[in-house]
Amino acid sequence: MSILVTGGTGYIGSHTVVELLNENKEVIIIDNLCNSSKDVLEKIEKITGKKCKFYEADIRDEKALEKIFNENKIESVIHFAGLKGVGESVEIPLEYYDNNVYGTIKLLEAMKKFGCKKIVFSSSATVYGDPGTPKYVEEMGRGKASSPYGATKAVIEEMLENLYASDKEWTISILRYFNPIGAHESGLIGENPNGIPNNLMPYIQKVAAGELKELSVFGNDYDTKDGTGVRDYIHVVDLAIGHVKALEKLTKPGVYIHNLGTGCGYSVLDIVNTFERVNNVKVNYKIAPRRPGDLAMYYADPTKAKKELGWEAKRGIEEMCRDSWNFVKNK
Ligand code: NAD
Ligand code: WQD
């Protein structure tokens, strides 16, 4: 029996595939390579000494999905495939709904057709909206989405709940990630966005590497310890292990929602300073105006994941910064 990983050559997907292979699971990847490259497959093999089957295809392609389900015995799906640019989703919302929402519908239809009713879904802390308190607990429910991207995640969560309500055989895990950074300690896989990055860590990496002049720190007048925005950064390997644990615990039908975060908040300047210190590199920055739509501070309450999945993040901010830089140096 195999696990189908959609978006498995992407940033979080590739790290999860490594952890699944380390647990001797059989893994099949479907990815259309719109934001990743086939080289990742060799890297995964180098790290684990194991191979996984790869289909270059789009999850919206019904025929391709049928072929995959016909050719393999798929017991469960971990669903990462999707577009993830918050800013980009404002520019091209229809593409986001098409890829993320319609893509998930096609995937769920194929799963249903082939009697595979177990799925782990990549959701995001963004579904909380702006609850007015920095510590996000699963029970708070979904708030108003602040971007079309966030709306697609909230719609998919709701769709999965509706699906279970209609058919109690489905076993569904919704994982809400906070801010994944870092890379595999081998330095072979990591996050490698095209063009000018939007997210903090990829931007810092490019400044440290001399590819970009300086980081703009978006606001230093927030009500936080040093005035800069605070987030719950989580090492991508811890996040990947969270998926393995969630899958292991998916033994009874239902919808299970868990935060995957560390529970610690770090400011932009904490990240810049730690990155400089542990890697002995300079990260030039300037203070810039606040970025529209940003919240001052939020972090996970990770209690439920610890209690129910037996999972907690182990890697600290220093490892996150070290491994992020190690990946860049290794490229
Ligand atoms: P990523 O872009 O690195 O990985 C996504 C992968 O999906 C890519 O390899 C891409 O080629 C593939 N893909 C996209 N659309 C596809 C389609 N229609 N058919 C087949 N493959 C397709 O992104 P990531 O950071 O690894 O994120 C994975 C998932 O986690 C996404 O759903 C994202 O929204 C979610 N998420 C990410 C973050 C984050 O900060 N990275 C935070 C919360 C949630
Ligand atoms: C982090 C902090 C910025 C860039 C996004 C999505 C969220 C989730 C994770 C997918 C903030 C500051 C950033 C820069 C800066 N993704 N910053 N200069 O916005 O917390 O979360 O990624 O689900 O949904 O919204 O992440 O890395 O963009 O920002 O000062 O050049 O760094 O203001 O305080 P964010 P980020």
mmCIF file of C-alpha atoms and ligand atoms in Angstrom:
data_model
loop_
_atom_site.group_PDB
_atom_site.id
_atom_site.type_symbol
_atom_site.label_atom_id
_atom_site.label_comp_id
_atom_site.label_asym_id
_atom_site.label_seq_id
_atom_site.Cartn_x
_atom_site.Cartn_y
_atom_site.Cartn_z
ATOM 1 C CA MET A 1 0.000 0.000 0.000
ATOM 2 C CA SER A 2 1.310 3.418 -0.953
ATOM 3 C CA ILE A 3 0.957 7.026 0.099
ATOM 4 C CA LEU A 4 0.271 9.493 -2.688
ATOM 5 C CA VAL A 5 1.954 12.841 -2.063
ATOM 6 C CA THR A 6 0.642 15.687 -4.200
ATOM 7 C CA GLY A 7 3.147 18.518 -4.600
ATOM 8 C CA GLY A 8 5.829 16.115 -3.368
ATOM 9 C CA THR A 9 8.748 17.808 -5.145
ATOM 10 C CA GLY A 10 7.911 21.151 -3.489
ATOM 11 C CA TYR A 11 9.459 22.619 -0.356
ATOM 12 C CA ILE A 12 7.401 20.979 2.406
ATOM 13 C CA GLY A 13 6.416 17.994 0.252
ATOM 14 C CA SER A 14 10.019 16.946 -0.451
ATOM 15 C CA HIS A 15 10.945 17.049 3.240
ATOM 16 C CA THR A 16 7.855 15.000 4.079
ATOM 17 C CA VAL A 17 8.696 12.431 1.405
ATOM 18 C CA VAL A 18 12.140 12.038 3.016
ATOM 19 C CA GLU A 19 10.568 11.375 6.426
ATOM 20 C CA LEU A 20 8.069 8.911 4.936
ATOM 21 C CA LEU A 21 10.848 7.007 3.129
ATOM 22 C CA ASN A 22 12.860 6.990 6.361
ATOM 23 C CA GLU A 23 9.876 5.201 7.911
ATOM 24 C CA ASN A 24 9.984 2.674 5.039
ATOM 25 C CA LYS A 25 6.701 3.845 3.523
ATOM 26 C CA GLU A 26 6.031 3.441 -0.186
ATOM 27 C CA VAL A 27 5.647 6.880 -1.697
ATOM 28 C CA ILE A 28 4.211 8.075 -4.996
ATOM 29 C CA ILE A 29 4.530 11.723 -5.988
ATOM 30 C CA ILE A 30 2.331 13.708 -8.339
ATOM 31 C CA ASP A 31 3.611 17.175 -9.184
ATOM 32 C CA ASN A 32 3.230 19.375 -12.263
ATOM 33 C CA LEU A 33 6.572 21.076 -11.460
ATOM 34 C CA CYS A 34 5.025 24.563 -11.667
ATOM 35 C CA ASN A 35 7.055 25.550 -8.590
ATOM 36 C CA SER A 36 9.685 22.823 -8.238
ATOM 37 C CA SER A 37 12.109 20.759 -10.225
ATOM 38 C CA LYS A 38 12.645 17.112 -11.024
ATOM 39 C CA ASP A 39 16.205 17.270 -9.591
ATOM 40 C CA VAL A 40 14.621 17.080 -6.146
ATOM 41 C CA LEU A 41 13.911 13.389 -6.790
ATOM 42 C CA GLU A 42 17.636 12.572 -7.033
ATOM 43 C CA LYS A 43 18.287 14.561 -3.873
ATOM 44 C CA ILE A 44 15.593 12.646 -2.015
ATOM 45 C CA GLU A 45 17.169 9.393 -3.183
ATOM 46 C CA LYS A 46 20.606 10.582 -2.115
ATOM 47 C CA ILE A 47 19.363 11.453 1.378
ATOM 48 C CA THR A 48 17.307 8.323 1.989
ATOM 49 C CA GLY A 49 18.918 5.714 -0.276
ATOM 50 C CA LYS A 50 15.371 4.964 -1.445
ATOM 51 C CA LYS A 51 13.378 5.677 -4.549
ATOM 52 C CA CYS A 52 9.829 6.873 -4.955
ATOM 53 C CA LYS A 53 7.601 6.751 -7.996
ATOM 54 C CA PHE A 54 7.016 10.064 -9.757
ATOM 55 C CA TYR A 55 4.217 11.243 -12.036
ATOM 56 C CA GLU A 56 4.648 14.619 -13.705
ATOM 57 C CA ALA A 57 1.007 15.631 -13.862
ATOM 58 C CA ASP A 58 -1.534 18.158 -12.683
ATOM 59 C CA ILE A 59 -4.016 17.231 -9.974
ATOM 60 C CA ARG A 60 -6.734 18.842 -12.109
ATOM 61 C CA ASP A 61 -6.082 16.230 -14.803
ATOM 62 C CA GLU A 62 -8.744 13.593 -14.173
ATOM 63 C CA LYS A 63 -7.210 11.077 -16.591
ATOM 64 C CA ALA A 64 -3.781 11.371 -14.993
ATOM 65 C CA LEU A 65 -5.251 10.812 -11.521
ATOM 66 C CA GLU A 66 -7.189 7.756 -12.738
ATOM 67 C CA LYS A 67 -4.003 6.330 -14.214
ATOM 68 C CA ILE A 68 -2.171 6.798 -10.919
ATOM 69 C CA PHE A 69 -4.951 5.183 -8.890
ATOM 70 C CA ASN A 70 -5.260 2.335 -11.418
ATOM 71 C CA GLU A 71 -1.539 1.589 -11.453
ATOM 72 C CA ASN A 72 -1.004 1.714 -7.686
ATOM 73 C CA LYS A 73 -2.646 0.625 -4.468
ATOM 74 C CA ILE A 74 -3.038 3.955 -2.734
ATOM 75 C CA GLU A 75 -4.095 3.859 0.864
ATOM 76 C CA SER A 76 -3.845 7.548 1.732
ATOM 77 C CA VAL A 77 -3.005 10.948 0.287
ATOM 78 C CA ILE A 78 -0.969 13.833 1.665
ATOM 79 C CA HIS A 79 -2.095 16.869 -0.283
ATOM 80 C CA PHE A 80 0.451 19.695 -0.656
ATOM 81 C CA ALA A 81 -0.124 20.678 -4.298
ATOM 82 C CA GLY A 82 -1.303 24.237 -4.673
ATOM 83 C CA LEU A 83 -0.283 27.833 -5.218
ATOM 84 C CA LYS A 84 0.895 29.680 -2.113
ATOM 85 C CA GLY A 85 1.672 33.323 -2.912
ATOM 86 C CA VAL A 86 -0.423 35.625 -0.726
ATOM 87 C CA GLY A 87 0.337 38.721 -2.839
ATOM 88 C CA GLU A 88 0.091 36.849 -6.127
ATOM 89 C CA SER A 89 -3.335 35.529 -5.147
ATOM 90 C CA VAL A 90 -4.618 39.115 -5.017
ATOM 91 C CA GLU A 91 -3.409 39.623 -8.610
ATOM 92 C CA ILE A 92 -4.710 36.344 -10.055
ATOM 93 C CA PRO A 93 -7.467 35.074 -7.735
ATOM 94 C CA LEU A 94 -9.146 32.876 -10.328
ATOM 95 C CA GLU A 95 -5.956 30.887 -10.886
ATOM 96 C CA TYR A 96 -5.772 30.377 -7.117
ATOM 97 C CA TYR A 97 -9.340 29.100 -6.844
ATOM 98 C CA ASP A 98 -8.823 26.942 -9.928
ATOM 99 C CA ASN A 99 -5.576 25.370 -8.766
ATOM 100 C CA ASN A 100 -6.284 25.062 -5.055
ATOM 101 C CA VAL A 101 -10.048 24.545 -4.784
ATOM 102 C CA TYR A 102 -10.894 22.904 -8.130
ATOM 103 C CA GLY A 103 -7.653 20.881 -7.934
ATOM 104 C CA THR A 104 -8.679 19.557 -4.516
ATOM 105 C CA ILE A 105 -12.174 18.711 -5.808
ATOM 106 C CA LYS A 106 -10.689 16.654 -8.675
ATOM 107 C CA LEU A 107 -8.355 14.907 -6.241
ATOM 108 C CA LEU A 108 -11.168 14.083 -3.792
ATOM 109 C CA GLU A 109 -13.360 12.811 -6.646
ATOM 110 C CA ALA A 110 -10.635 10.447 -7.810
ATOM 111 C CA MET A 111 -10.023 9.272 -4.236
ATOM 112 C CA LYS A 112 -13.724 8.600 -3.761
ATOM 113 C CA LYS A 113 -13.954 6.725 -7.044
ATOM 114 C CA PHE A 114 -11.118 4.433 -6.033
ATOM 115 C CA GLY A 115 -12.305 4.006 -2.434
ATOM 116 C CA CYS A 116 -9.342 5.850 -0.917
ATOM 117 C CA LYS A 117 -10.816 8.000 1.850
ATOM 118 C CA LYS A 118 -7.871 9.074 3.965
ATOM 119 C CA ILE A 119 -6.284 12.487 3.420
ATOM 120 C CA VAL A 120 -3.911 14.876 5.157
ATOM 121 C CA PHE A 121 -4.378 18.446 3.956
ATOM 122 C CA SER A 122 -1.887 21.358 4.072
ATOM 123 C CA SER A 123 -3.761 24.215 5.608
ATOM 124 C CA SER A 124 -2.410 27.401 7.066
ATOM 125 C CA ALA A 125 -2.588 29.627 10.137
ATOM 126 C CA THR A 126 -3.977 32.215 7.738
ATOM 127 C CA VAL A 127 -7.439 30.605 8.110
ATOM 128 C CA TYR A 128 -7.700 32.108 11.614
ATOM 129 C CA GLY A 129 -7.975 35.557 10.016
ATOM 130 C CA ASP A 130 -7.485 38.197 12.679
ATOM 131 C CA PRO A 131 -8.969 36.707 15.848
ATOM 132 C CA GLY A 132 -7.775 39.615 18.022
ATOM 133 C CA THR A 133 -5.485 37.492 20.158
ATOM 134 C CA PRO A 134 -1.956 36.348 19.205
ATOM 135 C CA LYS A 135 -2.150 32.744 20.405
ATOM 136 C CA TYR A 136 -4.109 30.668 17.901
ATOM 137 C CA VAL A 137 -6.038 27.677 19.221
ATOM 138 C CA GLU A 138 -7.853 25.221 16.933
ATOM 139 C CA GLU A 139 -11.187 25.771 18.709
ATOM 140 C CA MET A 140 -11.236 29.411 17.585
ATOM 141 C CA GLY A 141 -12.440 28.349 14.169
ATOM 142 C CA ARG A 142 -11.949 30.157 10.907
ATOM 143 C CA GLY A 143 -11.945 33.936 10.623
ATOM 144 C CA LYS A 144 -12.279 36.276 7.679
ATOM 145 C CA ALA A 145 -9.639 35.474 5.073
ATOM 146 C CA SER A 146 -7.208 38.308 4.427
ATOM 147 C CA SER A 147 -6.332 37.160 0.880
ATOM 148 C CA PRO A 148 -7.723 34.986 -1.920
ATOM 149 C CA TYR A 149 -4.997 32.459 -1.017
ATOM 150 C CA GLY A 150 -6.293 32.310 2.563
ATOM 151 C CA ALA A 151 -9.841 32.016 1.278
ATOM 152 C CA THR A 152 -8.917 28.943 -0.796
ATOM 153 C CA LYS A 153 -7.539 27.243 2.327
ATOM 154 C CA ALA A 154 -10.670 28.089 4.340
ATOM 155 C CA VAL A 155 -12.969 26.862 1.531
ATOM 156 C CA ILE A 156 -11.059 23.590 1.251
ATOM 157 C CA GLU A 157 -11.240 23.052 5.029
ATOM 158 C CA GLU A 158 -14.976 23.613 4.894
ATOM 159 C CA MET A 159 -15.341 21.348 1.876
ATOM 160 C CA LEU A 160 -13.511 18.555 3.709
ATOM 161 C CA GLU A 161 -15.850 18.961 6.690
ATOM 162 C CA ASN A 162 -18.865 18.837 4.358
ATOM 163 C CA LEU A 163 -17.464 15.730 2.712
ATOM 164 C CA TYR A 164 -17.138 13.928 6.022
ATOM 165 C CA ALA A 165 -20.655 15.008 7.023
ATOM 166 C CA SER A 166 -21.933 13.399 3.810
ATOM 167 C CA ASP A 167 -19.924 10.190 4.134
ATOM 168 C CA LYS A 168 -18.658 9.084 7.541
ATOM 169 C CA GLU A 169 -16.031 6.781 6.030
ATOM 170 C CA TRP A 170 -13.656 9.674 5.344
ATOM 171 C CA THR A 171 -10.648 10.132 7.607
ATOM 172 C CA ILE A 172 -9.371 13.693 7.288
ATOM 173 C CA SER A 173 -6.462 15.488 8.899
ATOM 174 C CA ILE A 174 -6.226 19.252 8.494
ATOM 175 C CA LEU A 175 -2.819 20.607 9.486
ATOM 176 C CA ARG A 176 -2.507 24.346 9.965
ATOM 177 C CA TYR A 177 1.115 25.349 9.456
ATOM 178 C CA PHE A 178 2.630 28.466 10.930
ATOM 179 C CA ASN A 179 5.826 29.827 9.257
ATOM 180 C CA PRO A 180 7.971 26.992 7.867
ATOM 181 C CA ILE A 181 11.653 27.834 7.348
ATOM 182 C CA GLY A 182 14.929 25.879 7.391
ATOM 183 C CA ALA A 183 16.016 23.004 5.232
ATOM 184 C CA HIS A 184 17.150 19.399 5.477
ATOM 185 C CA GLU A 185 20.440 19.169 7.395
ATOM 186 C CA SER A 186 22.109 17.584 4.334
ATOM 187 C CA GLY A 187 21.728 20.914 2.537
ATOM 188 C CA LEU A 188 20.384 19.019 -0.477
ATOM 189 C CA ILE A 189 16.767 20.155 -0.333
ATOM 190 C CA GLY A 190 15.246 23.394 0.864
ATOM 191 C CA GLU A 191 13.241 26.370 -0.304
ATOM 192 C CA ASN A 192 14.348 27.882 -3.566
ATOM 193 C CA PRO A 193 11.802 30.391 -4.863
ATOM 194 C CA ASN A 194 12.126 31.909 -8.323
ATOM 195 C CA GLY A 195 12.586 35.682 -8.602
ATOM 196 C CA ILE A 196 12.377 38.113 -5.718
ATOM 197 C CA PRO A 197 11.041 36.326 -2.632
ATOM 198 C CA ASN A 198 8.081 37.583 -0.635
ATOM 199 C CA ASN A 199 8.729 35.625 2.536
ATOM 200 C CA LEU A 200 11.251 36.634 5.169
ATOM 201 C CA MET A 201 13.723 33.727 5.209
ATOM 202 C CA PRO A 202 14.183 33.355 1.426
ATOM 203 C CA TYR A 203 14.758 37.122 1.288
ATOM 204 C CA ILE A 204 17.360 36.980 4.071
ATOM 205 C CA GLN A 205 19.097 34.112 2.266
ATOM 206 C CA LYS A 206 19.429 36.181 -0.905
ATOM 207 C CA VAL A 207 20.694 39.256 0.963
ATOM 208 C CA ALA A 208 23.286 37.164 2.814
ATOM 209 C CA ALA A 209 24.353 35.599 -0.493
ATOM 210 C CA GLY A 210 24.808 39.070 -2.020
ATOM 211 C CA GLU A 211 22.051 38.555 -4.598
ATOM 212 C CA LEU A 212 19.858 41.271 -3.094
ATOM 213 C CA LYS A 213 21.116 44.503 -1.562
ATOM 214 C CA GLU A 214 19.187 44.686 1.691
ATOM 215 C CA LEU A 215 16.169 43.376 3.516
ATOM 216 C CA SER A 216 13.273 45.742 4.093
ATOM 217 C CA VAL A 217 11.999 45.171 7.613
ATOM 218 C CA PHE A 218 8.307 45.898 7.278
ATOM 219 C CA GLY A 219 7.572 48.118 10.271
ATOM 220 C CA ASN A 220 9.350 48.666 13.600
ATOM 221 C CA ASP A 221 6.452 50.350 15.365
ATOM 222 C CA TYR A 222 4.304 47.328 16.187
ATOM 223 C CA ASP A 223 3.359 46.615 19.769
ATOM 224 C CA THR A 224 5.959 43.838 20.068
ATOM 225 C CA LYS A 225 9.193 43.504 22.041
ATOM 226 C CA ASP A 226 11.336 45.313 19.431
ATOM 227 C CA GLY A 227 8.590 46.806 17.269
ATOM 228 C CA THR A 228 8.971 44.290 14.399
ATOM 229 C CA GLY A 229 6.453 41.588 13.454
ATOM 230 C CA VAL A 230 6.403 38.372 15.478
ATOM 231 C CA ARG A 231 5.706 34.922 13.984
ATOM 232 C CA ASP A 232 5.930 31.258 14.926
ATOM 233 C CA TYR A 233 8.741 29.940 12.719
ATOM 234 C CA ILE A 234 8.907 26.171 12.475
ATOM 235 C CA HIS A 235 11.710 24.019 11.062
ATOM 236 C CA VAL A 236 10.513 22.294 7.901
ATOM 237 C CA VAL A 237 11.850 18.922 9.113
ATOM 238 C CA ASP A 238 9.741 19.180 12.287
ATOM 239 C CA LEU A 239 6.786 20.056 10.081
ATOM 240 C CA ALA A 240 7.465 17.051 7.842
ATOM 241 C CA ILE A 241 7.623 14.734 10.863
ATOM 242 C CA GLY A 242 4.271 16.187 11.958
ATOM 243 C CA HIS A 243 2.740 14.757 8.768
ATOM 244 C CA VAL A 244 4.113 11.283 9.456
ATOM 245 C CA LYS A 245 2.655 11.417 12.983
ATOM 246 C CA ALA A 246 -0.691 12.718 11.749
ATOM 247 C CA LEU A 247 -0.925 9.899 9.221
ATOM 248 C CA GLU A 248 -0.054 7.307 11.851
ATOM 249 C CA LYS A 249 -2.842 8.593 14.094
ATOM 250 C CA LEU A 250 -5.437 8.612 11.323
ATOM 251 C CA THR A 251 -7.002 5.326 12.292
ATOM 252 C CA LYS A 252 -10.622 6.371 12.850
ATOM 253 C CA PRO A 253 -12.910 8.281 10.459
ATOM 254 C CA GLY A 254 -13.497 11.929 11.335
ATOM 255 C CA VAL A 255 -12.077 15.394 10.726
ATOM 256 C CA TYR A 256 -9.074 16.264 12.881
ATOM 257 C CA ILE A 257 -7.587 19.765 12.947
ATOM 258 C CA HIS A 258 -4.142 20.503 14.375
ATOM 259 C CA ASN A 259 -1.820 23.472 14.525
ATOM 260 C CA LEU A 260 1.756 22.696 13.547
ATOM 261 C CA GLY A 261 3.864 25.379 15.181
ATOM 262 C CA THR A 262 6.381 25.648 17.994
ATOM 263 C CA GLY A 263 4.350 27.907 20.270
ATOM 264 C CA CYS A 264 7.227 30.458 20.317
ATOM 265 C CA GLY A 265 7.120 33.851 18.671
ATOM 266 C CA TYR A 266 10.230 35.432 17.159
ATOM 267 C CA SER A 267 10.508 38.939 15.737
ATOM 268 C CA VAL A 268 11.966 39.854 12.352
ATOM 269 C CA LEU A 269 15.036 41.241 14.111
ATOM 270 C CA ASP A 270 15.400 38.045 16.197
ATOM 271 C CA ILE A 271 15.628 36.135 12.931
ATOM 272 C CA VAL A 272 18.058 38.579 11.306
ATOM 273 C CA ASN A 273 20.314 38.684 14.376
ATOM 274 C CA THR A 274 20.288 34.902 14.886
ATOM 275 C CA PHE A 275 20.987 34.315 11.186
ATOM 276 C CA GLU A 276 23.998 36.647 11.334
ATOM 277 C CA ARG A 277 25.316 35.135 14.559
ATOM 278 C CA VAL A 278 25.064 31.423 13.804
ATOM 279 C CA ASN A 279 26.238 31.739 10.205
ATOM 280 C CA ASN A 280 28.766 34.498 10.693
ATOM 281 C CA VAL A 281 27.383 36.489 7.750
ATOM 282 C CA LYS A 282 26.024 39.999 7.367
ATOM 283 C CA VAL A 283 22.368 40.655 6.585
ATOM 284 C CA ASN A 284 21.972 44.308 5.590
ATOM 285 C CA TYR A 285 18.567 45.739 6.348
ATOM 286 C CA LYS A 286 16.617 48.944 6.473
ATOM 287 C CA ILE A 287 13.405 49.779 8.274
ATOM 288 C CA ALA A 288 10.549 50.166 5.785
ATOM 289 C CA PRO A 289 6.829 50.928 6.168
ATOM 290 C CA ARG A 290 4.491 48.212 7.414
ATOM 291 C CA ARG A 291 3.339 45.726 4.748
ATOM 292 C CA PRO A 292 -0.428 46.051 4.214
ATOM 293 C CA GLY A 293 -2.353 43.127 5.674
ATOM 294 C CA ASP A 294 0.380 42.056 8.128
ATOM 295 C CA LEU A 295 -0.563 41.354 11.738
ATOM 296 C CA ALA A 296 1.758 42.443 14.553
ATOM 297 C CA MET A 297 2.091 39.065 16.202
ATOM 298 C CA TYR A 298 0.763 35.533 16.173
ATOM 299 C CA TYR A 299 1.910 32.066 17.172
ATOM 300 C CA ALA A 300 0.473 28.597 17.633
ATOM 301 C CA ASP A 301 -0.935 26.922 20.659
ATOM 302 C CA PRO A 302 0.663 23.528 19.870
ATOM 303 C CA THR A 303 -0.954 21.680 22.812
ATOM 304 C CA LYS A 304 -3.484 19.709 20.768
ATOM 305 C CA ALA A 305 -0.860 18.294 18.373
ATOM 306 C CA LYS A 306 1.289 17.251 21.323
ATOM 307 C CA LYS A 307 -1.590 15.568 23.104
ATOM 308 C CA GLU A 308 -3.283 13.913 20.148
ATOM 309 C CA LEU A 309 -0.450 13.288 17.671
ATOM 310 C CA GLY A 310 2.399 12.850 20.141
ATOM 311 C CA TRP A 311 4.253 15.480 18.126
ATOM 312 C CA GLU A 312 6.145 18.584 19.080
ATOM 313 C CA ALA A 313 8.726 20.703 17.290
ATOM 314 C CA LYS A 314 12.263 19.884 18.425
ATOM 315 C CA ARG A 315 14.454 22.210 16.346
ATOM 316 C CA GLY A 316 15.075 25.753 17.569
ATOM 317 C CA ILE A 317 15.620 29.053 15.840
ATOM 318 C CA GLU A 318 19.395 28.558 15.584
ATOM 319 C CA GLU A 319 18.998 25.299 13.641
ATOM 320 C CA MET A 320 16.386 26.927 11.435
ATOM 321 C CA CYS A 321 18.799 29.762 10.539
ATOM 322 C CA ARG A 322 21.819 27.453 10.187
ATOM 323 C CA ASP A 323 20.057 24.957 7.922
ATOM 324 C CA SER A 324 18.518 27.704 5.769
ATOM 325 C CA TRP A 325 22.010 29.075 5.075
ATOM 326 C CA ASN A 326 23.585 25.642 4.671
ATOM 327 C CA PHE A 327 21.141 24.923 1.844
ATOM 328 C CA VAL A 328 22.086 28.158 0.050
ATOM 329 C CA LYS A 329 25.830 27.481 0.442
ATOM 330 C CA ASN A 330 25.370 23.994 -0.921
ATOM 331 C CA LYS A 331 23.608 25.043 -4.121
HETATM 332 P P1 NAD B 1 5.729 24.650 -2.946
HETATM 333 O O1 NAD B 1 5.266 25.598 -3.994
HETATM 334 O O2 NAD B 1 7.184 24.508 -2.714
HETATM 335 O O3 NAD B 1 5.121 23.194 -3.216
HETATM 336 C C1 NAD B 1 3.896 22.986 -3.865
HETATM 337 C C2 NAD B 1 4.134 21.969 -4.964
HETATM 338 O O4 NAD B 1 2.892 21.707 -5.628
HETATM 339 C C3 NAD B 1 5.110 22.449 -6.040
HETATM 340 O O5 NAD B 1 6.086 21.450 -6.258
HETATM 341 C C4 NAD B 1 4.253 22.665 -7.286
HETATM 342 O O6 NAD B 1 4.960 22.389 -8.460
HETATM 343 C C5 NAD B 1 3.111 21.679 -7.038
HETATM 344 N N1 NAD B 1 1.816 22.039 -7.645
HETATM 345 C C6 NAD B 1 1.161 23.222 -7.594
HETATM 346 N N2 NAD B 1 -0.003 23.141 -8.246
HETATM 347 C C7 NAD B 1 -0.105 21.866 -8.701
HETATM 348 C C8 NAD B 1 -1.083 21.156 -9.438
HETATM 349 N N3 NAD B 1 -2.205 21.754 -9.840
HETATM 350 N N4 NAD B 1 -0.864 19.857 -9.748
HETATM 351 C C9 NAD B 1 0.283 19.244 -9.351
HETATM 352 N N5 NAD B 1 1.246 19.850 -8.656
HETATM 353 C C10 NAD B 1 1.049 21.162 -8.335
HETATM 354 O O7 NAD B 1 4.981 25.076 -1.596
HETATM 355 P P2 NAD B 1 5.207 24.555 -0.103
HETATM 356 O O8 NAD B 1 5.765 25.684 0.681
HETATM 357 O O9 NAD B 1 5.883 23.256 -0.100
HETATM 358 O O10 NAD B 1 3.695 24.405 0.345
HETATM 359 C C11 NAD B 1 3.026 23.169 0.276
HETATM 360 C C12 NAD B 1 1.601 23.358 0.746
HETATM 361 O O11 NAD B 1 1.611 23.881 2.070
HETATM 362 C C13 NAD B 1 0.804 24.338 -0.087
HETATM 363 O O12 NAD B 1 -0.516 23.860 -0.219
HETATM 364 C C14 NAD B 1 0.829 25.600 0.731
HETATM 365 O O13 NAD B 1 -0.293 26.417 0.497
HETATM 366 C C15 NAD B 1 0.811 25.038 2.145
HETATM 367 N N6 NAD B 1 1.379 25.959 3.127
HETATM 368 C C16 NAD B 1 2.630 26.472 2.924
HETATM 369 C C17 NAD B 1 3.164 27.358 3.849
HETATM 370 C C18 NAD B 1 4.522 27.982 3.643
HETATM 371 O O14 NAD B 1 4.789 29.019 4.235
HETATM 372 N N7 NAD B 1 5.402 27.386 2.847
HETATM 373 C C19 NAD B 1 2.430 27.693 4.988
HETATM 374 C C20 NAD B 1 1.172 27.149 5.163
HETATM 375 C C21 NAD B 1 0.648 26.274 4.224
HETATM 376 C C1 WQD B 2 7.129 37.095 8.211
HETATM 377 C C2 WQD B 2 7.468 38.393 8.941
HETATM 378 C C3 WQD B 2 6.765 40.357 7.744
HETATM 379 C C4 WQD B 2 9.450 39.823 4.336
HETATM 380 C C5 WQD B 2 3.016 34.029 5.065
HETATM 381 C C6 WQD B 2 1.578 33.762 4.708
HETATM 382 C C7 WQD B 2 1.034 32.642 5.554
HETATM 383 C C8 WQD B 2 1.925 31.392 5.454
HETATM 384 C C9 WQD B 2 3.342 31.733 5.751
HETATM 385 C C10 WQD B 2 1.107 30.047 3.633
HETATM 386 C C11 WQD B 2 6.348 39.426 8.874
HETATM 387 C C12 WQD B 2 8.273 40.306 7.834
HETATM 388 C C13 WQD B 2 8.793 39.663 5.535
HETATM 389 C C14 WQD B 2 10.337 40.929 4.182
HETATM 390 C C15 WQD B 2 9.839 41.591 6.440
HETATM 391 N N1 WQD B 2 1.943 30.863 4.120
HETATM 392 N N2 WQD B 2 8.984 40.534 6.563
HETATM 393 N N3 WQD B 2 10.490 41.772 5.248
HETATM 394 O O1 WQD B 2 3.366 36.946 6.148
HETATM 395 O O2 WQD B 2 3.870 35.754 8.340
HETATM 396 O O3 WQD B 2 3.061 34.460 6.420
HETATM 397 O O4 WQD B 2 3.784 32.829 4.915
HETATM 398 O O5 WQD B 2 0.122 29.578 4.100
HETATM 399 O O6 WQD B 2 -0.256 32.389 5.100
HETATM 400 O O7 WQD B 2 0.820 34.950 4.914
HETATM 401 O O8 WQD B 2 5.332 35.350 6.340
HETATM 402 O O9 WQD B 2 7.710 35.378 5.732
HETATM 403 O O10 WQD B 2 6.126 36.926 4.511
HETATM 404 O O11 WQD B 2 6.676 37.389 6.893
HETATM 405 O O12 WQD B 2 10.007 42.378 7.358
HETATM 406 O O13 WQD B 2 10.925 41.141 3.110
HETATM 407 O O14 WQD B 2 8.583 38.995 8.272
HETATM 408 O O15 WQD B 2 6.282 41.653 7.854
HETATM 409 O O16 WQD B 2 6.352 40.119 10.096
HETATM 410 P P1 WQD B 2 3.853 35.757 6.851
HETATM 411 P P2 WQD B 2 6.510 36.241 5.776
#
